[in-house]
mmCIF file of C-alpha atoms in Angstrom:
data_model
loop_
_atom_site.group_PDB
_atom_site.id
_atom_site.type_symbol
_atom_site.label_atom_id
_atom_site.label_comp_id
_atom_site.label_asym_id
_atom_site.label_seq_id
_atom_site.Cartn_x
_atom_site.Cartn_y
_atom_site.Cartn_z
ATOM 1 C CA UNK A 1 0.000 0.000 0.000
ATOM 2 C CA UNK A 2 1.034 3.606 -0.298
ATOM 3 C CA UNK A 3 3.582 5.240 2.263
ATOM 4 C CA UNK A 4 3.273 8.545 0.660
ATOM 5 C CA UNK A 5 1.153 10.113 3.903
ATOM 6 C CA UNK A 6 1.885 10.477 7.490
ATOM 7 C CA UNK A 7 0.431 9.083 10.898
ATOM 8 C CA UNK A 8 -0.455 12.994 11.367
ATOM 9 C CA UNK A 9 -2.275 12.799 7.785
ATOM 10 C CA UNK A 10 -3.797 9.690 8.330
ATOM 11 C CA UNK A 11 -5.401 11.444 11.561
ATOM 12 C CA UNK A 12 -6.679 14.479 9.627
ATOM 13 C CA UNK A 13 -8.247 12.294 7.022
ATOM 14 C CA UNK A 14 -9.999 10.352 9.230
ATOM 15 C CA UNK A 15 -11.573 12.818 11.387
ATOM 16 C CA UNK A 16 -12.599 14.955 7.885
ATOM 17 C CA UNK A 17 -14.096 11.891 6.601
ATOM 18 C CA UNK A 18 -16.303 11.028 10.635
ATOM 19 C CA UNK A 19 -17.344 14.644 10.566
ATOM 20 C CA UNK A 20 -19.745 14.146 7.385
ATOM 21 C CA UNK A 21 -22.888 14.654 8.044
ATOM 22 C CA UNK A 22 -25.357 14.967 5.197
ATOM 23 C CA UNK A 23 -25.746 13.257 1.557
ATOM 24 C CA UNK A 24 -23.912 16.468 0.217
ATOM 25 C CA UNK A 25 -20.944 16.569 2.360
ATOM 26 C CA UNK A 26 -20.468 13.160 1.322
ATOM 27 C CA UNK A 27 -20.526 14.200 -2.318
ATOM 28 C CA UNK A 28 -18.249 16.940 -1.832
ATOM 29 C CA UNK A 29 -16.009 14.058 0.022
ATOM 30 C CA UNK A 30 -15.869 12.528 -2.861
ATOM 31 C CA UNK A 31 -15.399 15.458 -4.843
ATOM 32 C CA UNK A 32 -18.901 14.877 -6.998
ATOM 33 C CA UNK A 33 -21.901 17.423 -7.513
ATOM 34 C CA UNK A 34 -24.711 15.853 -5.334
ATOM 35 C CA UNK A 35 -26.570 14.538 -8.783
ATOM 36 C CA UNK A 36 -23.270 12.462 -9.974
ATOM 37 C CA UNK A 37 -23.054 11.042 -7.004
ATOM 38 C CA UNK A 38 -26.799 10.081 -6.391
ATOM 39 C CA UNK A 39 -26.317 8.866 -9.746
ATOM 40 C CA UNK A 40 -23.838 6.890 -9.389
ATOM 41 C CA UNK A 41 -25.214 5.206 -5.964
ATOM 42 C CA UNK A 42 -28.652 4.755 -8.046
ATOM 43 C CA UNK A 43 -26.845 2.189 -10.678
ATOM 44 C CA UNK A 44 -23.448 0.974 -9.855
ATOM 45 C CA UNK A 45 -22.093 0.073 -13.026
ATOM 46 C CA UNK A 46 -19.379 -3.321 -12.785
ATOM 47 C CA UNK A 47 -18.177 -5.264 -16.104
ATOM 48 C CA UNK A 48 -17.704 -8.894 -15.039
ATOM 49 C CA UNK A 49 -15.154 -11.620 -16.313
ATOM 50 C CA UNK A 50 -13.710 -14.397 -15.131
ATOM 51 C CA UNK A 51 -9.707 -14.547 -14.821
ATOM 52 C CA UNK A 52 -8.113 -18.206 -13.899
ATOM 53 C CA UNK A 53 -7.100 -19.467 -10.635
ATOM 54 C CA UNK A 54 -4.153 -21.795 -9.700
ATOM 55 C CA UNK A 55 -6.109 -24.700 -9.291
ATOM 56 C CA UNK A 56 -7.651 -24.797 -12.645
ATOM 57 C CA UNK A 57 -10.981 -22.924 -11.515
ATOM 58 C CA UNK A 58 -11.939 -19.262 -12.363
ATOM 59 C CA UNK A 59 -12.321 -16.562 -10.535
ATOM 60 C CA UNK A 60 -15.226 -13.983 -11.253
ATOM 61 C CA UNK A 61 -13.921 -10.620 -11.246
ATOM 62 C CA UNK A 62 -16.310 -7.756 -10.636
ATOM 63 C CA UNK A 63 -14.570 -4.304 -11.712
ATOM 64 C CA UNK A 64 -16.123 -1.211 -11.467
ATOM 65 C CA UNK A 65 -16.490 1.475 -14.017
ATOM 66 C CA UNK A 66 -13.964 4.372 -14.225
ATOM 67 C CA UNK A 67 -16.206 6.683 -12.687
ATOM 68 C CA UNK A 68 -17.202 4.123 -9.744
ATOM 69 C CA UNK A 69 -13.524 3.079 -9.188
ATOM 70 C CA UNK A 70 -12.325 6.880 -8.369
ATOM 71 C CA UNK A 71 -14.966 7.433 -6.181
ATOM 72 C CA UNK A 72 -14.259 3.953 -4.242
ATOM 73 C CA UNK A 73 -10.490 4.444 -4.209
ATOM 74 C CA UNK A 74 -11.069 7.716 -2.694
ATOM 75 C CA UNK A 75 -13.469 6.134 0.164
ATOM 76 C CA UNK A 76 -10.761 3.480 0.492
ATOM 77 C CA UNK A 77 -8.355 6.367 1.770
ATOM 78 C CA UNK A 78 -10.791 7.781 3.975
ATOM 79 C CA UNK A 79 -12.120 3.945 5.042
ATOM 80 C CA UNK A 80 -8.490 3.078 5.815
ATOM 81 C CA UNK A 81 -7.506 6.707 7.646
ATOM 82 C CA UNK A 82 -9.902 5.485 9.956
ATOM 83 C CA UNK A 83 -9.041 2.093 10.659
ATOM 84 C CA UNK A 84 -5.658 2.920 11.053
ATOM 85 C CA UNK A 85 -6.688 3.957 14.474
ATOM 86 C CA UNK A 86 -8.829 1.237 14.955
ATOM 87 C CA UNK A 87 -7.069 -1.787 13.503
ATOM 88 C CA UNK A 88 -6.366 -4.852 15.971
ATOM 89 C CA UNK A 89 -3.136 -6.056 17.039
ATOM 90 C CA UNK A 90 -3.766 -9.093 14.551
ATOM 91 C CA UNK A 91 -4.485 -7.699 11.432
ATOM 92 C CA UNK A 92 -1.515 -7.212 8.530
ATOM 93 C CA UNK A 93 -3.171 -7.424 5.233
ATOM 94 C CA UNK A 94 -4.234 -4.604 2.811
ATOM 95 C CA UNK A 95 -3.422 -1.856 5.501
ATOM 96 C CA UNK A 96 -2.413 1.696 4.150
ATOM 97 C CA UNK A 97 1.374 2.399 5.505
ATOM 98 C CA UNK A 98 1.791 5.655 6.678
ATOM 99 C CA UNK A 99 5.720 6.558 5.814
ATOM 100 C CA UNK A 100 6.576 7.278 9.523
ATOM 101 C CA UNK A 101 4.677 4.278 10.908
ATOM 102 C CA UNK A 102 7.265 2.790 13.611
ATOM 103 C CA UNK A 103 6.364 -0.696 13.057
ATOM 104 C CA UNK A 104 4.586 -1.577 9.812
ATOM 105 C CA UNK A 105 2.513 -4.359 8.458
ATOM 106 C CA UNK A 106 2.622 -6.197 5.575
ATOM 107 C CA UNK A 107 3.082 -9.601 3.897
ATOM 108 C CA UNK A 108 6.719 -9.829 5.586
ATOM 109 C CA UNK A 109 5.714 -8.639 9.309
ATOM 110 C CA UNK A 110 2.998 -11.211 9.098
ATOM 111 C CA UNK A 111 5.144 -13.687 8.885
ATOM 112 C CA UNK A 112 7.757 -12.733 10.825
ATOM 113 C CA UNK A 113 4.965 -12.683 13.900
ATOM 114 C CA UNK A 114 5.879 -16.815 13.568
ATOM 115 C CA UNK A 115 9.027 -17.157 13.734
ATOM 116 C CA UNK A 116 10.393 -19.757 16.005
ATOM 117 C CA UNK A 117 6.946 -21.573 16.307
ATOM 118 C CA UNK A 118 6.761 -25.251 16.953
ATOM 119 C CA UNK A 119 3.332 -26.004 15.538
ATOM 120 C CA UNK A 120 0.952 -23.717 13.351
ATOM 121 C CA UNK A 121 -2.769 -23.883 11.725
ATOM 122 C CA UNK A 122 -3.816 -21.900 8.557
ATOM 123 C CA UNK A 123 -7.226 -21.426 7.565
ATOM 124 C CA UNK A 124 -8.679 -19.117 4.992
ATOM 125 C CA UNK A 125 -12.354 -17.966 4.926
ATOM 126 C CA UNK A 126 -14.625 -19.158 2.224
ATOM 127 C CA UNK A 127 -15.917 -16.474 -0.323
ATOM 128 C CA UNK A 128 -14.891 -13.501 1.927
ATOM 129 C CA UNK A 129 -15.835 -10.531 0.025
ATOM 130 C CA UNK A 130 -19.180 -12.206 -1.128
ATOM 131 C CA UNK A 131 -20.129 -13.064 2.841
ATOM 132 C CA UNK A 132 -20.614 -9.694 4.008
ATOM 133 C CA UNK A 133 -23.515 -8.267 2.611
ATOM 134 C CA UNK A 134 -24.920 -4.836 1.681
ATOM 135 C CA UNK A 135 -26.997 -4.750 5.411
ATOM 136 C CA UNK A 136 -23.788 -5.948 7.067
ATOM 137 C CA UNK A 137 -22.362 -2.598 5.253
ATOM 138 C CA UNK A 138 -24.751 -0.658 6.179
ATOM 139 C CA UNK A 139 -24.656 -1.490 9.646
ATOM 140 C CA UNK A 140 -21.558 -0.874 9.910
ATOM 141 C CA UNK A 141 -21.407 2.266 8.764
ATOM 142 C CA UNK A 142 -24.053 3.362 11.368
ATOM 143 C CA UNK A 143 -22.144 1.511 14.103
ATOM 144 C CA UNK A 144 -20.400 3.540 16.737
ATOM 145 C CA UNK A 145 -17.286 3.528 14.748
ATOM 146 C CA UNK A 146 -19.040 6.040 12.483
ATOM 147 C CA UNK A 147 -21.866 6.687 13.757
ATOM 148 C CA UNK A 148 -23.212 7.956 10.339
ATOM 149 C CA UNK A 149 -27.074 8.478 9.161
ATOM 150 C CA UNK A 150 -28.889 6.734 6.614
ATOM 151 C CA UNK A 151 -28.930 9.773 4.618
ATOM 152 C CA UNK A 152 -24.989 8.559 4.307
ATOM 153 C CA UNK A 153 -24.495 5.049 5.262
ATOM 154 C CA UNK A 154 -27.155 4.036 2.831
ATOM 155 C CA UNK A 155 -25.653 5.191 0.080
ATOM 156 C CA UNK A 156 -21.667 4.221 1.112
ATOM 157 C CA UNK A 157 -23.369 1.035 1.466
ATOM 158 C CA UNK A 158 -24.259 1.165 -1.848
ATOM 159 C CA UNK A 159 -21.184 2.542 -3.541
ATOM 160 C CA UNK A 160 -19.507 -0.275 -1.679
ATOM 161 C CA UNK A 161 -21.502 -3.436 -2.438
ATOM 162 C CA UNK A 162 -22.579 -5.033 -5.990
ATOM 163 C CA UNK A 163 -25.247 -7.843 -6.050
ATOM 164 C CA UNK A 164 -26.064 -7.325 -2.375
ATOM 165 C CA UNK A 165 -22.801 -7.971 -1.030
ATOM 166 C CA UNK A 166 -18.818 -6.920 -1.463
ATOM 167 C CA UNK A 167 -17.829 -7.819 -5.352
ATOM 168 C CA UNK A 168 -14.463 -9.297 -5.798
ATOM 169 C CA UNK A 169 -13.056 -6.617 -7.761
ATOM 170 C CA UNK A 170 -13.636 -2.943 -6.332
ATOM 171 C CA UNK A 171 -10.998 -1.232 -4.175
ATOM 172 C CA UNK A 172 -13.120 -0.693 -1.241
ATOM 173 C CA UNK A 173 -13.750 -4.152 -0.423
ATOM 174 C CA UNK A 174 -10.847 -5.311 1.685
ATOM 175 C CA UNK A 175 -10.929 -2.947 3.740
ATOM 176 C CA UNK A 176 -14.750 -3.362 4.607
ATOM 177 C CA UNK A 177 -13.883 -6.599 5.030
ATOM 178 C CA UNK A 178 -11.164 -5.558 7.785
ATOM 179 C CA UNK A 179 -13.304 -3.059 9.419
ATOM 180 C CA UNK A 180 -16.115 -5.856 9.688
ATOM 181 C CA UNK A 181 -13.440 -8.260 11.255
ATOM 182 C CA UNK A 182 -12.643 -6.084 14.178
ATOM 183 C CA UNK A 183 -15.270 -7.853 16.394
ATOM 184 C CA UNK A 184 -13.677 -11.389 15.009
ATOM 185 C CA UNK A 185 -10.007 -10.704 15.340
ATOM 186 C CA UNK A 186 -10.815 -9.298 19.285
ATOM 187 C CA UNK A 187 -12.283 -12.509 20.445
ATOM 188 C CA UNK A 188 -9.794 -14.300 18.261
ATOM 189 C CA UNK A 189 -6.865 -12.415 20.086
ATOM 190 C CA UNK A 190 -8.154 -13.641 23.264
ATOM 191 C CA UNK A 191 -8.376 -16.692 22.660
ATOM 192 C CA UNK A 192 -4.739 -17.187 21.567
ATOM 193 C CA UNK A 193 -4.132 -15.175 24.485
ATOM 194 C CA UNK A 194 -5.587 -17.785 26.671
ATOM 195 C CA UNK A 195 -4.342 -20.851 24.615
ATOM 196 C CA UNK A 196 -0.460 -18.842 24.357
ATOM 197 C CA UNK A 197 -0.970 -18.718 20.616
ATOM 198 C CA UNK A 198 0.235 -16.448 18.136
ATOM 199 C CA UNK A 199 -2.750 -15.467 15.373
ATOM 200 C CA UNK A 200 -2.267 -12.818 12.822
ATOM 201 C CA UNK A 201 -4.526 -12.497 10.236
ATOM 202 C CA UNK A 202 -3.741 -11.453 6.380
ATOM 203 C CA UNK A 203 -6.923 -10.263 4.571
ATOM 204 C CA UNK A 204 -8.824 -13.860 4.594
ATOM 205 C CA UNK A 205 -5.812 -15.935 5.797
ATOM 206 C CA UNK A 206 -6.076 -16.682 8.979
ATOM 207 C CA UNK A 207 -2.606 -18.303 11.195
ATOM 208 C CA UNK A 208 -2.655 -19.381 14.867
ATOM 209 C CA UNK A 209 0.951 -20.614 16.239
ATOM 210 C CA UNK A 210 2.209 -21.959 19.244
ATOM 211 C CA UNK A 211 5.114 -23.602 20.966
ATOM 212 C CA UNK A 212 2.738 -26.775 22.069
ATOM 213 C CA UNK A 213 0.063 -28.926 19.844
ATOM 214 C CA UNK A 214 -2.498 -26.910 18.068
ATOM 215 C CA UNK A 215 -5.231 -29.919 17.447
ATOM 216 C CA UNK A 216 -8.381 -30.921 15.484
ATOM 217 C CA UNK A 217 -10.206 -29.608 18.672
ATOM 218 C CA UNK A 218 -9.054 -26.538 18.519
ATOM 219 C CA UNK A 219 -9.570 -25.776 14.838
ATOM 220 C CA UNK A 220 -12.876 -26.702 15.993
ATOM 221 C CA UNK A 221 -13.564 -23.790 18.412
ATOM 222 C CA UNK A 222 -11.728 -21.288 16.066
ATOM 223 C CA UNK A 223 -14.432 -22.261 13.751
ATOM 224 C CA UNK A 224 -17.087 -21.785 15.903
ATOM 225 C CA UNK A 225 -16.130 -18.361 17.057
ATOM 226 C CA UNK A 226 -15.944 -17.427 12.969
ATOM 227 C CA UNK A 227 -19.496 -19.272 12.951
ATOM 228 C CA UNK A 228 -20.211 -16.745 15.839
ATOM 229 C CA UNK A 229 -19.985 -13.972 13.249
ATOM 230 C CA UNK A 230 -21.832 -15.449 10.233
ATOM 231 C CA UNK A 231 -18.655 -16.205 8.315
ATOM 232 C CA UNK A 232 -17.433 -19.625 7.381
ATOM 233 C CA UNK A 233 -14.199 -21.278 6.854
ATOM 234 C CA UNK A 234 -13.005 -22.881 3.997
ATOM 235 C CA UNK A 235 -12.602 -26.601 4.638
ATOM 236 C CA UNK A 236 -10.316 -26.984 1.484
ATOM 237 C CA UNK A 237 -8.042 -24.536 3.010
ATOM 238 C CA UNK A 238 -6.856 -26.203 6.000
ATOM 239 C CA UNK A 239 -3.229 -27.128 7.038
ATOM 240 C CA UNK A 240 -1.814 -27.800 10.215
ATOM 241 C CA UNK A 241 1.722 -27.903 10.813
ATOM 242 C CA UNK A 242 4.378 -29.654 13.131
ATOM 243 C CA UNK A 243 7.735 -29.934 14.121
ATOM 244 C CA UNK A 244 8.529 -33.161 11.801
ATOM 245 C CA UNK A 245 5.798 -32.170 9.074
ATOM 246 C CA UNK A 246 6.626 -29.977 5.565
ATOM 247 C CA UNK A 247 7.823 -26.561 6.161
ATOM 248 C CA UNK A 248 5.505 -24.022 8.288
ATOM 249 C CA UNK A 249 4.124 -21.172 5.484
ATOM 250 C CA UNK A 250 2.620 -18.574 6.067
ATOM 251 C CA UNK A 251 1.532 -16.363 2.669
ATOM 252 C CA UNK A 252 3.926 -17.684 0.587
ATOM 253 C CA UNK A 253 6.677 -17.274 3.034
ATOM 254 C CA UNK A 254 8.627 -20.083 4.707
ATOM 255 C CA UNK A 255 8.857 -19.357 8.307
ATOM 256 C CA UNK A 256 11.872 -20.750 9.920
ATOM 257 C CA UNK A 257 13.594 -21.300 13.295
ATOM 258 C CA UNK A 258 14.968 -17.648 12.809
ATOM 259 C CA UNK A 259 14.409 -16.563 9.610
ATOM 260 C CA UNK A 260 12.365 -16.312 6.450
ATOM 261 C CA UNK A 261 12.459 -17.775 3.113
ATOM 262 C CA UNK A 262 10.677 -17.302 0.116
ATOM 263 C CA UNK A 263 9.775 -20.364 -1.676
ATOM 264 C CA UNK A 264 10.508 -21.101 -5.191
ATOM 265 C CA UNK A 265 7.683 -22.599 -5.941
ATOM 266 C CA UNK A 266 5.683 -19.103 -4.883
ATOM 267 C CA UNK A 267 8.236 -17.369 -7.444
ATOM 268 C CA UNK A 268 7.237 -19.997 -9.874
ATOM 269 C CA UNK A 269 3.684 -19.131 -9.565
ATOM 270 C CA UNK A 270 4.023 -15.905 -9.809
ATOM 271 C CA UNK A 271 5.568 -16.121 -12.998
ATOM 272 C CA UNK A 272 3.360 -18.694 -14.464
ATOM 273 C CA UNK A 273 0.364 -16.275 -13.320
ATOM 274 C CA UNK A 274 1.781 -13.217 -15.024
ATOM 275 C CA UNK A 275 2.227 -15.969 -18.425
ATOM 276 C CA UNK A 276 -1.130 -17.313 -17.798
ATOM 277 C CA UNK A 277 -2.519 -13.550 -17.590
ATOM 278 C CA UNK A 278 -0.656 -12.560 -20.753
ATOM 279 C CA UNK A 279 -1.991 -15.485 -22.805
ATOM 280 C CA UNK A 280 -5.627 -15.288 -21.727
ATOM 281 C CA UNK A 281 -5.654 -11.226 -22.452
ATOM 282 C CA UNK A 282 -4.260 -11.392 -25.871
ATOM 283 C CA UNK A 283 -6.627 -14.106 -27.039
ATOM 284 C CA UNK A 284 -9.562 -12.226 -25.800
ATOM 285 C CA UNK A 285 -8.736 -9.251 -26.807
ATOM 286 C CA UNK A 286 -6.992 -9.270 -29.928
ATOM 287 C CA UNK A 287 -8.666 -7.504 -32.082
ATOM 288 C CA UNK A 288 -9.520 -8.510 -35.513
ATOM 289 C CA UNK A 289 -6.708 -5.631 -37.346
ATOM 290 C CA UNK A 290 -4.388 -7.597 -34.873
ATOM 291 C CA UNK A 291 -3.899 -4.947 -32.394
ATOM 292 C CA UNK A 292 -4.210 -5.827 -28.882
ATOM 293 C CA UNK A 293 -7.508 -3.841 -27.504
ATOM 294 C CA UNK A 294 -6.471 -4.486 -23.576
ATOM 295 C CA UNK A 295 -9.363 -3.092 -21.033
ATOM 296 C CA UNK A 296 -7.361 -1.135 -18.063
ATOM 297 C CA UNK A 297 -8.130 -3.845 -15.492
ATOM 298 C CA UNK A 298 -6.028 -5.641 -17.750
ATOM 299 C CA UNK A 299 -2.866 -3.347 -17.293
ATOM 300 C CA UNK A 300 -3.347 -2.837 -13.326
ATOM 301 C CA UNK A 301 -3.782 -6.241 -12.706
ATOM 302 C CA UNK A 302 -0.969 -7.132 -14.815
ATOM 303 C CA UNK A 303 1.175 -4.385 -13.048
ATOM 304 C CA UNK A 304 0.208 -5.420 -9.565
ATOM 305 C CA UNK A 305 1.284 -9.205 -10.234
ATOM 306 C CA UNK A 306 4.738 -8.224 -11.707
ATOM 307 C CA UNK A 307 5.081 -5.914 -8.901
ATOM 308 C CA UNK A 308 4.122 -8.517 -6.398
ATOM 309 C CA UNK A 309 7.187 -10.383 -7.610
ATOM 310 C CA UNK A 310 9.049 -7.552 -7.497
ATOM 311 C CA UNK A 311 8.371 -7.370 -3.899
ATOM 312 C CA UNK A 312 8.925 -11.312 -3.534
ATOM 313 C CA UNK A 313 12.495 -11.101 -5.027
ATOM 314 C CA UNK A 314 14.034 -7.896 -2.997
ATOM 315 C CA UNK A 315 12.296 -9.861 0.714
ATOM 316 C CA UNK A 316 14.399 -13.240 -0.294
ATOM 317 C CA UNK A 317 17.711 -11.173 -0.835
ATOM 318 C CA UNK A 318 16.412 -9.262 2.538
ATOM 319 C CA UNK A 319 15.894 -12.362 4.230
ATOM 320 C CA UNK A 320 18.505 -14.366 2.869
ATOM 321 C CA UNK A 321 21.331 -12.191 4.723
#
């Protein structure tokens, strides 16, 4: 995420963004006439395509229009501003870095939260985005947090959420997805507390470690507390780990007695991914004169892959020293 702003800035934003009272304050938020925006919140606009996963399966994207995607990119500064200062201690993913923050979280600080641990469990949650729905939205928009009127939270709700609930796809989403996990990740947090676990959680990747036997049973009771929040696990995504077993990952990274790796075969994927991409665009949209006719999800998404190997190949010579 961007590092280009300051704790102090994040602080300003957040409290601009809470003081919003009325449908036009949130236009002018947003920098919109009251009509565009109304407009806009009237009939979300997404094209949808399909882009394929690892496993052979695809994924339905949901992208917003160029008009949408400003406005929800510039709510995802303001949603993030606030969380900032409300985040738990156990959430890492998607987060907004301000430049000055003395300890920052990412995909390597996850990790690192592990190091040294005997045994480990890693669950993901099942559909994510798609299990928090429009009312879940608008609740929370009304919650204490930010304690906003219908006049506003109906229609963040609605810039927010596409078929009645968070589409794979729009910027806003992950961190409504954080903000709605605060509850989760606090009752989580104490119950590694009591157990003498470590959990951190990475957008819908969620890792419990310990220096003793995590079990069956206890997988068990982490489920029921996500249960507890109308969320489900995924039941295909399930690995526990052990001192004699394969070697404990966490996000791609190996965690180690003292260190970090990066596995090759995450590189690999990467690459293959950014292949697979590149084959997939060209043959749907070539067009007939030849020329490649690329939308511009195709170029950001195609971007944020190389970059994320980028990232992957300056952490293993980090890590490696």
């Amino acid at each position: 995420m961007s590092r280009s702003i300051t704790v102090r800035g994040m602080r300003s934003r957040a409290q601009r963004f809470l003081a919003i009272d009325t449908f036009e304050e949130l236009a002018a938020a947003f920098r919109k006439q009251p009509l565009q925006l109304a407009a806009l919140v009237a009939r979300p606009e997404y094209d949808e395509f399909f882009i394929p996963k690892r496993n052979g399966k695809k994924r339905l994207i949901e992208n917003p229009n160029r008009q949408l995607k400003k406005v929800q990119r510039r709510l995802n500064e303001y949603l993030q501003a606030v969380y900032y200062f409300h985040r738990t201690d156990s959430a890492y993913g998607f987060l907004t870095v301000p430049r000055d923050d003395p300890s920052p979280r990412h995909i390597l600080s996850n990790a690192e939260a592990h190091l040294g641990c005997e045994w480990m469990l890693n669950v993901d949650m099942k559909d994510f985005f798609y299990q928090i729905s429009y009312e879940r939205t608008k609740q929370l928009f009304e919650a204490p947090l930010f304690g906003f009127r219908e006049t506003v939270s109906i229609p963040l709700a609605a810039i927010c959420c596409y078929q009645g609930r968070l589409p794979m796809g729009a910027p806003t989403s992950p961190i409504i997805s954080n903000l709605v996990s605060i509850p989760l990740d606090q009752d989580l947090e104490e119950l590694a507390e009591q157990k003498e676990w470590v959990y951190t959680r990475y957008a819908d990747d969620l890792t419990f470690s310990s220096k003793t036997p995590i079990t069956h049973v206890d997988f068990l009771e982490i489920e029921q507390w996500v249960r507890t929040y109308d969320l489900m696990l995924n039941p295909q995504k399930i690995r526990f780990f052990s001192p004699e077993g394969p070697p404990k990952e966490v996000t791609g990274l190996i965690v180690g007695k003292n260190k970090l790796t990066l596995s090759g075969e995450y590189q690999q994927q990467l690459k293959g991914a950014i292949e697979h991409l590149s084959i997939v665009v060209d043959a749907q949209h070539l067009t007939p004169s030849g020329h490649s006719n690329r939308s511009i999800w195709v170029n950001e998404l195609s971007q944020q892959v190389s970059s994320t190997l980028a990232i992957g190949k300056v952490q293993w010579l980090v890590v490696r020293r």
